[in-house]
Short mmCIF file of C-alpha atoms in Angstrom, two decimals:
data_model
loop_
_atom_site.label_atom_id
_atom_site.label_comp_id
_atom_site.label_asym_id
_atom_site.label_seq_id
_atom_site.Cartn_x
_atom_site.Cartn_y
_atom_site.Cartn_z
CA THR F 411 23.81 135.17 99.01
CA CYS F 412 23.13 131.74 97.62
CA VAL F 413 25.75 129.12 98.36
CA THR F 414 25.90 126.12 96.05
CA ALA F 415 26.59 122.77 97.67
CA PRO F 416 29.79 121.05 96.57
CA GLN F 417 29.16 119.05 93.42
CA GLY F 418 30.97 117.34 90.59
CA THR F 419 30.46 115.29 87.44
CA ILE F 420 30.63 111.57 86.76
CA GLU F 421 31.22 110.24 83.26
CA GLY F 422 32.53 107.22 81.43
CA TYR F 423 31.70 104.43 79.03
CA VAL F 424 29.61 101.27 79.22
CA THR F 425 30.87 98.35 77.15
CA SER F 426 30.31 94.63 76.73
CA SER F 427 33.10 92.47 75.28
CA GLY F 428 34.85 95.70 74.27
CA MET F 429 31.88 97.00 72.27
CA PRO F 430 29.82 100.06 73.29
CA VAL F 431 26.44 99.50 74.91
CA ALA F 432 23.97 102.18 73.77
CA GLY F 433 20.92 102.90 75.90
CA ALA F 434 22.30 101.47 79.14
CA LEU F 435 20.91 103.06 82.29
CA VAL F 436 23.58 104.54 84.56
CA LYS F 437 22.55 105.52 88.11
CA VAL F 438 24.41 107.43 90.80
CA GLY F 439 22.48 108.26 93.94
CA GLY F 440 19.17 109.75 92.82
CA TYR F 441 20.58 110.71 89.40
CA ALA F 442 20.34 108.67 86.20
CA THR F 443 20.99 108.91 82.49
CA SER F 444 21.28 106.66 79.45
CA THR F 445 24.36 106.02 77.35
CA ASP F 446 24.63 107.43 73.84
CA PRO F 447 25.40 105.30 70.73
CA THR F 448 29.11 105.22 71.68
CA GLY F 449 28.33 103.92 75.19
CA TYR F 450 29.22 107.30 76.75
CA TYR F 451 27.37 108.82 79.68
CA ARG F 452 27.76 112.02 81.71
CA ILE F 453 25.89 113.13 84.82
CA PRO F 454 26.74 116.70 85.91
CA ASN F 455 25.89 118.50 89.16
CA VAL F 456 26.02 115.43 91.44
CA PRO F 457 26.46 116.44 95.10
CA ALA F 458 29.97 115.61 96.33
CA GLY F 459 30.36 112.42 98.35
CA PRO F 460 30.70 108.64 98.12
CA TYR F 461 28.28 106.65 95.95
CA THR F 462 27.72 103.27 94.42
CA ALA F 463 27.32 103.81 90.68
CA SER F 464 25.61 101.18 88.55
CA ALA F 465 24.97 100.43 84.89
CA ALA F 466 22.36 98.08 83.50
CA LYS F 467 20.59 97.16 80.30
CA TYR F 468 18.09 94.41 79.60
CA GLY F 469 19.87 91.32 78.31
CA TYR F 470 23.19 92.23 79.96
CA ASN F 471 24.70 91.73 83.40
CA THR F 472 24.48 94.67 85.80
CA ALA F 473 27.73 96.29 86.88
CA SER F 474 28.38 98.49 89.89
CA SER F 475 31.35 100.40 91.24
CA ALA F 476 32.20 102.61 94.18
CA ALA F 477 32.63 106.23 93.10
CA THR F 478 33.55 109.36 95.02
CA ILE F 479 32.35 112.64 93.57
CA ASN F 480 34.64 115.56 94.42
CA ASN F 481 33.72 119.24 94.32
CA GLY F 482 34.45 120.81 90.94
CA ALA F 483 35.99 117.62 89.56
CA THR F 484 35.05 114.95 87.03
CA THR F 485 35.10 111.35 88.20
CA VAL F 486 35.52 108.74 85.45
CA VAL F 487 33.83 105.38 85.98
CA ASN F 488 33.71 102.85 83.12
CA PHE F 489 31.50 99.78 83.25
CA ALA F 490 31.82 96.40 81.53
CA LEU F 491 28.50 94.53 81.34
#
């Protein structure tokens, strides 16, 4: 049988002065994605454990936050650039 390692999802929004930041790069461990036009991002299937998540876009400050991914759960991390 194949046993899947514990994994979860991280999602949230990236904003600047309360406005969404589209196209920001969000990284967690070796995983990355870009935000959509509403500033939303979602990275599924991240192995469970502690990480430092970060968000960045050219012309903005970079933001980072500690995040713990739990098995079968969704962790919400919002960033303000």
